[in-house]
Short mmCIF file of C-alpha atoms in Angstrom, two decimals:
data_model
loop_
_atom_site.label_atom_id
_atom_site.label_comp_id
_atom_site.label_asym_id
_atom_site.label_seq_id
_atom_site.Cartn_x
_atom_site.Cartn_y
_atom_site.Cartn_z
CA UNK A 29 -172.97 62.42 137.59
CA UNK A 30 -172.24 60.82 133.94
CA UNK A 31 -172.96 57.97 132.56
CA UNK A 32 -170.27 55.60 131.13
CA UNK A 33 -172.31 54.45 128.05
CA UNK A 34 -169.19 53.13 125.98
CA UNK A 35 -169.92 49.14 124.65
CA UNK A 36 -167.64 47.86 126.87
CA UNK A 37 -169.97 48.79 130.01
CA UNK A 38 -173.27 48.83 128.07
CA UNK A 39 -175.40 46.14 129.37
CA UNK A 40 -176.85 43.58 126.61
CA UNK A 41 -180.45 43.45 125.81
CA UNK A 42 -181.59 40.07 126.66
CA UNK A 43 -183.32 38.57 123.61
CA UNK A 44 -187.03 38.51 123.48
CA UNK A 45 -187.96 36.37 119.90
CA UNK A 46 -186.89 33.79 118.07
CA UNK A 47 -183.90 34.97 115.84
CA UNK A 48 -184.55 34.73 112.29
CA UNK A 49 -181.09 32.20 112.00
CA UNK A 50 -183.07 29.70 114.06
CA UNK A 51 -186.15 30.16 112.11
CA UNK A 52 -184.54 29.45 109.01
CA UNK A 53 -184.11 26.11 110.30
CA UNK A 54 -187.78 25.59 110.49
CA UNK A 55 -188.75 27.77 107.22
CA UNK A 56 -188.82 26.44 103.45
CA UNK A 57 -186.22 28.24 101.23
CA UNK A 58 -187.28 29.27 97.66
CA UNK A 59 -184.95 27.83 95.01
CA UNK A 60 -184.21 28.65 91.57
CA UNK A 61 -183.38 26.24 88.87
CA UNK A 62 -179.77 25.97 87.93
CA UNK A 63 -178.51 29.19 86.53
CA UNK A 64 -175.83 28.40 83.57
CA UNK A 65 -173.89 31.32 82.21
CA UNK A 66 -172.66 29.57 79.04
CA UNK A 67 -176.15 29.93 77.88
CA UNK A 68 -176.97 32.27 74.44
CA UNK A 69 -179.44 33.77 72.37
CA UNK A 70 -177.87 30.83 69.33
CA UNK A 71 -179.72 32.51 66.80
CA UNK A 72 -177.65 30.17 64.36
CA UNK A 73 -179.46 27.59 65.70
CA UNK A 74 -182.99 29.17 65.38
CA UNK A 75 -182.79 30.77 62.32
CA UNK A 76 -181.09 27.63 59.88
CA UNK A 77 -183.91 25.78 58.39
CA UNK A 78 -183.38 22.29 59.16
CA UNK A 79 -183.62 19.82 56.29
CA UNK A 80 -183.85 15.88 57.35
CA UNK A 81 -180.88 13.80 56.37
CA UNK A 82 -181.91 10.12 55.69
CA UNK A 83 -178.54 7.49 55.43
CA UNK A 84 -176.31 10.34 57.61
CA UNK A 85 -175.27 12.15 54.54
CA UNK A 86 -176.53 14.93 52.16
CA UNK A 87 -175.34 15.49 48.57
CA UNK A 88 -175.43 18.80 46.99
CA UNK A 89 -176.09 18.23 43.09
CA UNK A 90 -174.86 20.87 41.38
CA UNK A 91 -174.72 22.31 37.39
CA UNK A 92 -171.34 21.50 36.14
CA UNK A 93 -169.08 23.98 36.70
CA UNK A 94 -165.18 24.95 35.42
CA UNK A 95 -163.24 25.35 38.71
CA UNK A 96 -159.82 26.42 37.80
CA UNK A 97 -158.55 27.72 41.61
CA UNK A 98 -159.19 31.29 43.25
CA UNK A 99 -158.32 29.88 46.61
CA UNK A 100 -155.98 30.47 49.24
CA UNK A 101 -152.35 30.30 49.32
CA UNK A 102 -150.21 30.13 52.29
CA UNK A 103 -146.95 30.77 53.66
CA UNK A 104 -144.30 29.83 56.08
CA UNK A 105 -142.30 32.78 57.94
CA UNK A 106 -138.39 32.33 59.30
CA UNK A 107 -137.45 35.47 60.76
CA UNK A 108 -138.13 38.18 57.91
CA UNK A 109 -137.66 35.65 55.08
CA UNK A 110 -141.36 34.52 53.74
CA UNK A 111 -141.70 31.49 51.55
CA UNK A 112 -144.74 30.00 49.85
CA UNK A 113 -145.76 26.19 50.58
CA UNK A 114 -145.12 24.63 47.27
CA UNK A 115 -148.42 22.16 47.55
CA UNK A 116 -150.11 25.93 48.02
CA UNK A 117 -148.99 26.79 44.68
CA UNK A 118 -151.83 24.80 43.46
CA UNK A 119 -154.33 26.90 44.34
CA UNK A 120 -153.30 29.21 41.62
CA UNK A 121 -156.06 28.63 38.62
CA UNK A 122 -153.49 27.47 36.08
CA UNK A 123 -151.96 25.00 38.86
CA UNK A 124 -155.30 23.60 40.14
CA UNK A 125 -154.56 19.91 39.87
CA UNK A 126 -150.90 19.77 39.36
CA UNK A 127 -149.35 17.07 42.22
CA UNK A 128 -146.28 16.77 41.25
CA UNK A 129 -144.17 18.13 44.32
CA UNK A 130 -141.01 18.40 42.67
CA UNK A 131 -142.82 20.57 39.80
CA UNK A 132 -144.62 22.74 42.72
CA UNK A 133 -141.05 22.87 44.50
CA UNK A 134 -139.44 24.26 41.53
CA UNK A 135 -141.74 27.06 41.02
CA UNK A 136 -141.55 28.12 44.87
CA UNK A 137 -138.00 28.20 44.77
CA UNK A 138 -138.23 30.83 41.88
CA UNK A 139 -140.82 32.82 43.63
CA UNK A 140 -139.05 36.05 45.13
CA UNK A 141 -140.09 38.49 48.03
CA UNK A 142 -140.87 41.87 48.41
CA UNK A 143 -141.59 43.59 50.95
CA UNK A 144 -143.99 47.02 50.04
CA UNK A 145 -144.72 50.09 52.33
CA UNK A 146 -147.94 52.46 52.66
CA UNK A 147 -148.98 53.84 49.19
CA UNK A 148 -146.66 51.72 47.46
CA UNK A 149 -148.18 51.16 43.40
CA UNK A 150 -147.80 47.42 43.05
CA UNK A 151 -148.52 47.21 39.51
CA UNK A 152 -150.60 50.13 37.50
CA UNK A 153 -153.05 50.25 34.93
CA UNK A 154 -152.49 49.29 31.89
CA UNK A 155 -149.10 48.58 32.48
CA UNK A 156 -147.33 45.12 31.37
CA UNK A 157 -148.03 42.21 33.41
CA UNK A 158 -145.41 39.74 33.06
CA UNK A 159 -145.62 38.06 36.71
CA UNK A 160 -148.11 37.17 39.45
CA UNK A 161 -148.34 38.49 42.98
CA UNK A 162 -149.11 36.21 45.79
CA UNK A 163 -149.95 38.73 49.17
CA UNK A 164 -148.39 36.49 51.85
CA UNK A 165 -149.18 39.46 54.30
CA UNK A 166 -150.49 42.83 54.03
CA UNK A 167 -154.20 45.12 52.63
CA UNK A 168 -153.82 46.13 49.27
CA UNK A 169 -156.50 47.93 47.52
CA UNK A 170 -157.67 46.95 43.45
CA UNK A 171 -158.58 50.19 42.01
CA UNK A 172 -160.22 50.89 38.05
CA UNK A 173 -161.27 53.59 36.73
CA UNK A 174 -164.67 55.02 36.35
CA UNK A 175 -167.04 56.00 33.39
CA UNK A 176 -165.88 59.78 33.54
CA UNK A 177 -161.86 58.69 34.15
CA UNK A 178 -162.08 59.09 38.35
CA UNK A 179 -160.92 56.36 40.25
CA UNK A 180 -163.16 53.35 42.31
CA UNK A 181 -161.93 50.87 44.52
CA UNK A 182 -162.79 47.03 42.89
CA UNK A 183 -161.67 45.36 46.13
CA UNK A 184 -159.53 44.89 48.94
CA UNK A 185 -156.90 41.79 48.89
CA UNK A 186 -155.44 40.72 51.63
CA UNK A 187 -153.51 37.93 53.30
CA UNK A 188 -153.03 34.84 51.18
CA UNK A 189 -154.75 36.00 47.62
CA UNK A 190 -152.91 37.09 44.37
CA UNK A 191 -153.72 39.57 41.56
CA UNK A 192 -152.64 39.13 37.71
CA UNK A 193 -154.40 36.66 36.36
CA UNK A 194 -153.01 33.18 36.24
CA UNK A 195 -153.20 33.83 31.95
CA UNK A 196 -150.43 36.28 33.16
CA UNK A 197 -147.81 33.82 33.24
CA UNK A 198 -148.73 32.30 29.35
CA UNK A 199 -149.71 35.54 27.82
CA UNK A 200 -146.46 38.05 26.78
CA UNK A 201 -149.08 40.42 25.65
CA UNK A 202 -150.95 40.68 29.55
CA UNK A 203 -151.76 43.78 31.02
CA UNK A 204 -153.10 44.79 33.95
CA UNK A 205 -156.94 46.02 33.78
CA UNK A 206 -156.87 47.48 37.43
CA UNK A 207 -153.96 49.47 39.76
CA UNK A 208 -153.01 47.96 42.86
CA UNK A 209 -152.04 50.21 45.91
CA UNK A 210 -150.57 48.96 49.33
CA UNK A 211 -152.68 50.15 52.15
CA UNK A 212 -150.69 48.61 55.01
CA UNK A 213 -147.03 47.43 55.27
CA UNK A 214 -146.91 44.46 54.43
CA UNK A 215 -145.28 41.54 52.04
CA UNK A 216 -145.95 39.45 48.76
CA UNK A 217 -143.70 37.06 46.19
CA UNK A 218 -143.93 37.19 42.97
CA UNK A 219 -143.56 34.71 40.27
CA UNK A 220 -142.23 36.29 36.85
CA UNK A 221 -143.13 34.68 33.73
CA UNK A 222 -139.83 34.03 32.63
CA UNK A 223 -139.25 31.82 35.73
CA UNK A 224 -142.45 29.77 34.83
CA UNK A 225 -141.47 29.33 31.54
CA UNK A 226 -137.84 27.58 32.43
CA UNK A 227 -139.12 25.42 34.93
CA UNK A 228 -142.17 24.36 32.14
CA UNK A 229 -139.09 23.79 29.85
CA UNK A 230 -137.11 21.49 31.80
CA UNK A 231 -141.14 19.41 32.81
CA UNK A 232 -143.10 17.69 30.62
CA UNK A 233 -145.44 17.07 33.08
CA UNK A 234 -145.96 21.01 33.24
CA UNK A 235 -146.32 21.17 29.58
CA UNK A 236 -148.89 18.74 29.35
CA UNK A 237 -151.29 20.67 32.58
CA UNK A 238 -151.01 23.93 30.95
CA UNK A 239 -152.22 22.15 27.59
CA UNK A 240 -155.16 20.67 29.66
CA UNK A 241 -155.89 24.26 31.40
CA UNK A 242 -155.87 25.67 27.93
CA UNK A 243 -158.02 23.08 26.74
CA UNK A 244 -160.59 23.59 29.56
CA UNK A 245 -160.37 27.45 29.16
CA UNK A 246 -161.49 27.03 25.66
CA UNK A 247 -165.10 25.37 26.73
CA UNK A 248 -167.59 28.33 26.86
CA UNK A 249 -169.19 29.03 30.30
CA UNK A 250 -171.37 31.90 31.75
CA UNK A 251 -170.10 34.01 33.74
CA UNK A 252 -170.42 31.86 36.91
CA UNK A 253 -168.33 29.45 35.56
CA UNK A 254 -171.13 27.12 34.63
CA UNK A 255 -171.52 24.84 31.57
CA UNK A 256 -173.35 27.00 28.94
CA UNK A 257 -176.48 25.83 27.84
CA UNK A 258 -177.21 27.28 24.42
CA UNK A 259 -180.34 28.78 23.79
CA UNK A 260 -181.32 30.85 20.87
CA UNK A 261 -183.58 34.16 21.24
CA UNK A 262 -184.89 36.84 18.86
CA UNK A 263 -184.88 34.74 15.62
CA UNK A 264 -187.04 35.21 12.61
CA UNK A 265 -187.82 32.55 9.79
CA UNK A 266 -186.12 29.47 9.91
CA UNK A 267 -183.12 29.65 11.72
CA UNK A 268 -181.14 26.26 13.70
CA UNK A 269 -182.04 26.09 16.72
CA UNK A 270 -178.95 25.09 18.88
CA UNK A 271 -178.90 21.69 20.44
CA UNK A 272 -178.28 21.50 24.13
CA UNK A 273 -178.20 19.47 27.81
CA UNK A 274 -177.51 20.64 31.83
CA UNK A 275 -174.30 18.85 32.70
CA UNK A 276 -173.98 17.85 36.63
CA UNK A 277 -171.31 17.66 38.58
CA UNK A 278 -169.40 14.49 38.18
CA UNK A 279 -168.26 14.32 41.67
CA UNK A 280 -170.86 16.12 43.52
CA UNK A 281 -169.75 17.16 47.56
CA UNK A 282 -171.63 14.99 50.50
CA UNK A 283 -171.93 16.15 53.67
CA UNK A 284 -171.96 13.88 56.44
CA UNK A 285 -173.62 14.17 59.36
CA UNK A 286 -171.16 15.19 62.29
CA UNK A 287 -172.23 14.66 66.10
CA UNK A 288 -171.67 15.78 69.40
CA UNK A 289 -171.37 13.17 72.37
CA UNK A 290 -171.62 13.42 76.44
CA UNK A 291 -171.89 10.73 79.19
CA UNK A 292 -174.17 12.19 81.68
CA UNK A 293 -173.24 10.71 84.97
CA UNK A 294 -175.42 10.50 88.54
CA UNK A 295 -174.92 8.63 91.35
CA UNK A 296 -178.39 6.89 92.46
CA UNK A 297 -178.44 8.16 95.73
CA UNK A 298 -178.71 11.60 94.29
CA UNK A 299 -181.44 10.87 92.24
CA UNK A 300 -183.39 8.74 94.76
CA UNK A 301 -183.38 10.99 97.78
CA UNK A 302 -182.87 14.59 96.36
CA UNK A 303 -185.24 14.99 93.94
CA UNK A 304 -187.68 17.42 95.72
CA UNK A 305 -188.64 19.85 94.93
CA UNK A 306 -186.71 19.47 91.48
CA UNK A 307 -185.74 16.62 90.22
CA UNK A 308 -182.14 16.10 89.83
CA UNK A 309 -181.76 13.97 86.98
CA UNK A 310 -184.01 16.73 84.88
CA UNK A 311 -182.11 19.68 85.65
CA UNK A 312 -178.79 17.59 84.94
CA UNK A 313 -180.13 16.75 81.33
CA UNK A 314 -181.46 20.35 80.59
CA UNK A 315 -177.60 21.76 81.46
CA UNK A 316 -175.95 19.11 80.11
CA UNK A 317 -178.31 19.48 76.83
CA UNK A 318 -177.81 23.12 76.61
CA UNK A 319 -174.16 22.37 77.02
CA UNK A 320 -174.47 20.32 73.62
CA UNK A 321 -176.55 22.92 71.54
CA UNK A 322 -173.44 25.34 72.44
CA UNK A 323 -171.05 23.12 71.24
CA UNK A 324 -173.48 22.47 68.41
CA UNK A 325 -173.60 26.01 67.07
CA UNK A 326 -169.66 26.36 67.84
CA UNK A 327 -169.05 23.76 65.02
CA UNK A 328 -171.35 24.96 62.82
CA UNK A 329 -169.16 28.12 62.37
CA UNK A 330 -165.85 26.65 62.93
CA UNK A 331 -165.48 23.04 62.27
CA UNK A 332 -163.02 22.77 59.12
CA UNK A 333 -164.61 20.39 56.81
CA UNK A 334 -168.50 22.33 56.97
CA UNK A 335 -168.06 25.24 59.18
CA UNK A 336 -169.48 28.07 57.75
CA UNK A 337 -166.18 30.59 57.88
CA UNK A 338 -164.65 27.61 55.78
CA UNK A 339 -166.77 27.05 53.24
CA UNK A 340 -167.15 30.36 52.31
CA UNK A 341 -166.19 30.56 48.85
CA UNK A 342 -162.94 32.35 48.15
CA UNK A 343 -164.84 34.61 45.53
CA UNK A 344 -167.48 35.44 48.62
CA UNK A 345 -164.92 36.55 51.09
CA UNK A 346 -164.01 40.19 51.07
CA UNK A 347 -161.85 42.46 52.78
CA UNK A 348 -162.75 46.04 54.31
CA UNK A 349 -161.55 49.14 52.79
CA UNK A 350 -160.31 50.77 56.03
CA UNK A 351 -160.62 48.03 59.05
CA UNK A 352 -163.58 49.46 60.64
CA UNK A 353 -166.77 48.04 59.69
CA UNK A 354 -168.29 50.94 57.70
CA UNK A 355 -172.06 51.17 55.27
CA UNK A 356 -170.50 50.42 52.13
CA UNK A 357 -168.59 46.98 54.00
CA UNK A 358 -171.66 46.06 54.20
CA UNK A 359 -173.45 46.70 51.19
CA UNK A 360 -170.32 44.91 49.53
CA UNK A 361 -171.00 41.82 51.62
CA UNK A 362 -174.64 42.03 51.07
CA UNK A 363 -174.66 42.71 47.10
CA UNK A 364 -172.95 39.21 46.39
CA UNK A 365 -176.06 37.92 46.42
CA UNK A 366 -179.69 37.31 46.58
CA UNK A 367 -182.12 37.43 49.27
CA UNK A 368 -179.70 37.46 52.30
CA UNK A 369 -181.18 36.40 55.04
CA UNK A 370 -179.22 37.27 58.10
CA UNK A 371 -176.10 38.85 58.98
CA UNK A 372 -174.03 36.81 62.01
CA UNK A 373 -171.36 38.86 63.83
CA UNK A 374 -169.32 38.53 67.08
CA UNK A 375 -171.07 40.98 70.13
CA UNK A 376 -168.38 43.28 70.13
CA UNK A 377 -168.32 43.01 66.09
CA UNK A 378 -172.11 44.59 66.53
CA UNK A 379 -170.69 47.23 68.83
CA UNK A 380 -167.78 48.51 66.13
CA UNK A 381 -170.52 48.17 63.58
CA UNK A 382 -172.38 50.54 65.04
CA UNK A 383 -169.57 52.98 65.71
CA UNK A 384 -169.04 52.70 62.24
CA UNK A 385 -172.36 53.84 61.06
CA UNK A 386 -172.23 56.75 63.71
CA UNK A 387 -168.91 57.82 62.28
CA UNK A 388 -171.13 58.18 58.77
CA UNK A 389 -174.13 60.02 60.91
CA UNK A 390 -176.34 57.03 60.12
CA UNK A 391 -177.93 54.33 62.87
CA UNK A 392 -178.71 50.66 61.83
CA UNK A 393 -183.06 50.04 61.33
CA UNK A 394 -184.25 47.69 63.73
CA UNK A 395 -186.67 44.57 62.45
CA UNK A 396 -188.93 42.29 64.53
CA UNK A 397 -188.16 38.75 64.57
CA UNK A 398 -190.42 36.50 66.34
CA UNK A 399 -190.84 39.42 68.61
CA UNK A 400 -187.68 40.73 69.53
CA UNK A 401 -185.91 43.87 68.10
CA UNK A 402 -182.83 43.92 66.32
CA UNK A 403 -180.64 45.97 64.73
CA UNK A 404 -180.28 45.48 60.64
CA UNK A 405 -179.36 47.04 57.62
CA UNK A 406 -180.64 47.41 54.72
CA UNK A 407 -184.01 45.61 55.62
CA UNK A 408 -181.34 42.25 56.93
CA UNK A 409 -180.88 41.60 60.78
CA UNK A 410 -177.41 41.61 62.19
CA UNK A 411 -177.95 38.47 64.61
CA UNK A 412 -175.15 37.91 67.57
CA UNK A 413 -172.97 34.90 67.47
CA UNK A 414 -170.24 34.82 69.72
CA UNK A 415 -168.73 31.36 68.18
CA UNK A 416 -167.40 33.25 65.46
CA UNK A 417 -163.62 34.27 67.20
CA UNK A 418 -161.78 37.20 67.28
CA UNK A 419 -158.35 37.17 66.78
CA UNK A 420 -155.15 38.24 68.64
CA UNK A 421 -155.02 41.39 66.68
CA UNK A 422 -158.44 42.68 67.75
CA UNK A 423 -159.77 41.68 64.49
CA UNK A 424 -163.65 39.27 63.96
CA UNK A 425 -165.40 38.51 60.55
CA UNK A 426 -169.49 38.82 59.63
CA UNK A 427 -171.39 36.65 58.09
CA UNK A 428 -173.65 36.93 55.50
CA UNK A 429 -175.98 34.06 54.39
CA UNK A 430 -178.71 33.33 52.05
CA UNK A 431 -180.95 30.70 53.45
CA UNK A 432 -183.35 27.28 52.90
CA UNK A 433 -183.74 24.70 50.03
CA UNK A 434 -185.97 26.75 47.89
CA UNK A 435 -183.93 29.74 47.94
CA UNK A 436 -180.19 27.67 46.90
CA UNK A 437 -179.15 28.72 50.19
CA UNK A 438 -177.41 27.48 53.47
CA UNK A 439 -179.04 24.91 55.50
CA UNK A 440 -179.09 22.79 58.55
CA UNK A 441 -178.93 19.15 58.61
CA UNK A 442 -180.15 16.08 60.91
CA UNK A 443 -181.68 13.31 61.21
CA UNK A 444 -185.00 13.14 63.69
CA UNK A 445 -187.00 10.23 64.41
CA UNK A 446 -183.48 9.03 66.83
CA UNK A 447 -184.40 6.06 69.40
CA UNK A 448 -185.00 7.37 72.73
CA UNK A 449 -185.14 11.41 71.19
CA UNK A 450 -185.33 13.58 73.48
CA UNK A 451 -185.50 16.57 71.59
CA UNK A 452 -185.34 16.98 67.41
CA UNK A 453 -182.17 15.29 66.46
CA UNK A 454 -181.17 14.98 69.70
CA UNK A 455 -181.40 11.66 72.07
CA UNK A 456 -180.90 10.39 75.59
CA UNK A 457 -180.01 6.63 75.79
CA UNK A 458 -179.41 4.96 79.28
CA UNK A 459 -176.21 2.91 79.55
CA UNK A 460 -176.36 1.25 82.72
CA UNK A 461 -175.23 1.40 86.29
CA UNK A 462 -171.64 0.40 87.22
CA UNK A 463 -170.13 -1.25 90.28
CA UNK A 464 -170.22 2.30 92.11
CA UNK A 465 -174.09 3.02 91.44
CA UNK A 466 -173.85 5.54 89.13
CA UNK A 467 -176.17 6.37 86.29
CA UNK A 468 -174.96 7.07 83.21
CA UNK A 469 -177.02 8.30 80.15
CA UNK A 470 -175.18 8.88 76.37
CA UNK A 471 -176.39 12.29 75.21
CA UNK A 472 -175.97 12.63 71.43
CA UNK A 473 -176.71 15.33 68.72
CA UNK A 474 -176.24 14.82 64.86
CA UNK A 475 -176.38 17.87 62.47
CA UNK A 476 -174.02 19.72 59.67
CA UNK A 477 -174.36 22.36 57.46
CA UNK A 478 -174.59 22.64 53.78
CA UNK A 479 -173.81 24.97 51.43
CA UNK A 480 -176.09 24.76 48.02
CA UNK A 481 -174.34 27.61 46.36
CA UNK A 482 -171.48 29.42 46.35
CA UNK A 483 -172.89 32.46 46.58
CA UNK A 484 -175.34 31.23 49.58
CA UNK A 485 -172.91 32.37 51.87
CA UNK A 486 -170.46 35.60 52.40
CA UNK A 487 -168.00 36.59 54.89
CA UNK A 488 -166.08 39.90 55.04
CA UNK A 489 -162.81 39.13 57.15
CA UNK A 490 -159.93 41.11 59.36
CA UNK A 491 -163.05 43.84 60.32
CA UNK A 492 -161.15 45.55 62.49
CA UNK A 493 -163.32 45.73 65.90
CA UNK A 494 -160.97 47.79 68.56
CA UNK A 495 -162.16 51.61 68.96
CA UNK A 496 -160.46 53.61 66.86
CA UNK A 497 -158.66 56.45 68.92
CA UNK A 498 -159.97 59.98 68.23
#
């Protein structure tokens, strides 16, 4: 005889315990806190030493110094014609202060495009230099030559700088000390010195800037652009000694303290009956504050007016030689100056860094700070920071900085001491409770950056951070 033991004709087991679904009616459940993705290491944040800010605003004081323009200059595109914002014309050292649009609009209209190709010599060595070249898009490298006649690579230029100096266009005897070399496609306009020279004819107003820019060229500077102060060494007898004083800044830059603001909102039944065992309005403030310190550290490397990737100065950004990230990027970034502190780079940035160093058969060190391994080089820790964005083309910058008071470097600003604080710089003020019984609290930060010197702060830009295909 066989058995039919299929589980339509098996008979059930009656149950003999309490199933653990009813039981969990009767257990207690072990919670965890709020978990919050959004949440990083913000080692901007940690590392910036923060300097109190009295009356909401900071001045950086500052030896005089002869700005004549290295910035910027950008473009408009329509279709494959490229044209150069006349207002962007005066961020050109010899037009640095010039406002008059129509002036500005005449010298655009004279500036003419060309477009180069890979390996293209853009002006060579020694040859004359009777115009300026503004690189509306497109690498180009700045080569010289060496002590024994071989060639070495000054720099890389790249979207929105210019080579020949502006002397270029007031000089007939200029020639150019380096070769330029186009390393990618790309396009630049140039601005001949014959075209200057009509539209200076037919403007006073022209006439009478270049005589000022002469003027100011003639007042001797070191080589940081600084006021000289005179000082005699390695006399004998009687000699002069020469007379001098440390001119300031007329105008010196303030930095005001910038803020970021959230209303916190809880209804009162919440926080009277579901408070155990956490309490609600606590673990709403610690998100919501967390929340803040992101945005915090988000403006601190973005926000236009004292975000540290704009006010990098011109002369501290640089460009890599191939894309990649590679050892001597980074020795470029981190010779502009002394005592860096602490590279900041993108995640990802990290990861091509590192691919870059394996393509040389090297491997960044790795230092302790405040217990935690990371990777560095040269002695400097390369810190994460994924505020600082990548763009469409696959393409980040890193950050170099020099930091604290006593070093001239980059530092954090607030203002502690806030009523109802409820953290350093940071404070949680009650507002009330409306018509609907919700609580509201106002959840403010204050804080900026500032930059003491110039050459406090480096970034090297359009590092290329895509794996490279084999």
């Amino acid at each position: 005889m066989t058995v039919d033991s299929s589980p339509e004709t098996r008979t059930p087991v009656p149950q003999q315990s309490l199933s653990t679904a009813a039981a969990r009616n009767l257990a207690t459940t072990t919670k965890s806190i709020p978990q919050m993705q959004e949440i990083t290491s913000r080692w901007l944040l940690r590392m910036l030493p923060w300097v109190e800010t009295e009356g909401g605003a900071y001045r950086v004081n500052r030896r005089l110094r002869h700005t004549v323009g290295d910035g910027r200059i950008e473009f408009v595109q329509e279709g494959a014609t490229v044209r150069v914002i006349p207002g962007e014309l005066g961020e050109l050292a010899l037009l640095r202060g010039l406002e008059d649009p129509d002036v500005l609009t005449a010298l655009a209209e004279r500036c003419t495009q060309h477009d180069f190709a890979v390996g293209e010599v853009l002006a060579e060595r020694g040859s004359p230099a009777d115009r300026i070249h503004l690189i509306a898009h497109g690498r180009i490298s700045q080569t010289s030559a060496g002590k024994y006649g071989e060639e070495s690579t000054v720099a890389m230029l790249a979207d929105g700088e210019h080579f020949a100096a502006s002397a270029t266009l007031l000089d007939p005897d200029a020639r150019h000390d380096c070769t330029f070399t186009a390393q990618t496609a790309g396009t630049l306009l140039t601005l001949t010195r014959s075209d200057f020279a009509a539209v200076q004819a037919a403007a006073p107003q022209l006439q009478r800037h270049v005589d000022e820019f002469c003027s100011r060229s003639r007042q001797r500077q070191n080589k940081h652009g600084e006021a000289e102060i005179a000082v005699s060494a390695g006399h004998v007898g009687e000699a002069e000694l020469p007379g001098t004083f440390v001119d300031y800044e007329v105008k010196p830059r303030e930095y005001e303290l910038s803020l970021a603001q959230t209303v916190l909102r809880i209804h009162t039944r919440v926080a009277d009956l579901y408070n155990g065992p956490m309490n609600q309005t606590e673990q709403q403030l610690r998100l919501t504050v967390e929340a803040l310190r992101e945005r915090q550290e988000h403006e601190l490397v973005n926000n236009r007016e004292f975000g540290l990737l704009h006010n990098a100065d011109f002369k501290q950004r640089i460009q890599p030689r191939s894309g990649p990230p590679t050892p001597d990027d980074m020795d470029d970034l981190l010779c502009r100056r002394r005592g860096t502190r602490l590279f900041l780079a993108h995640p990802r940035t990290i990861a091509a860094i590192g691919r870059g160093f394996n393509a040389y058969g090297l491997h960044p060190d790795h230092v302790d700070l405040g217990g935690q391994q990371v990777p560095a080089w040269r002695g400097v820790p390369i810190l994460p920071c994924n505020k600082i964005p990548i763009s469409r083309e696959q393409t980040s910058s890193i950050i170099a900085m020099r930091t604290g008071e006593d070093s001239q470097g980059v530092i954090g600003l607030r203002q502690t001491g806030l009523a109802d604080e409820y953290e350093p710089g940071l404070s949680v003020r009650f507002m009330g409770i409306n018509e609907q019984a919700i609580i509201s609290y106002l959840v403010t930060t204050y804080f900026s950056a500032a930059v003491l010197l110039p050459d406090a702060l480096g970034v090297l830009e359009n590092v290329q951070i895509a794996p490279q295909p084999h």
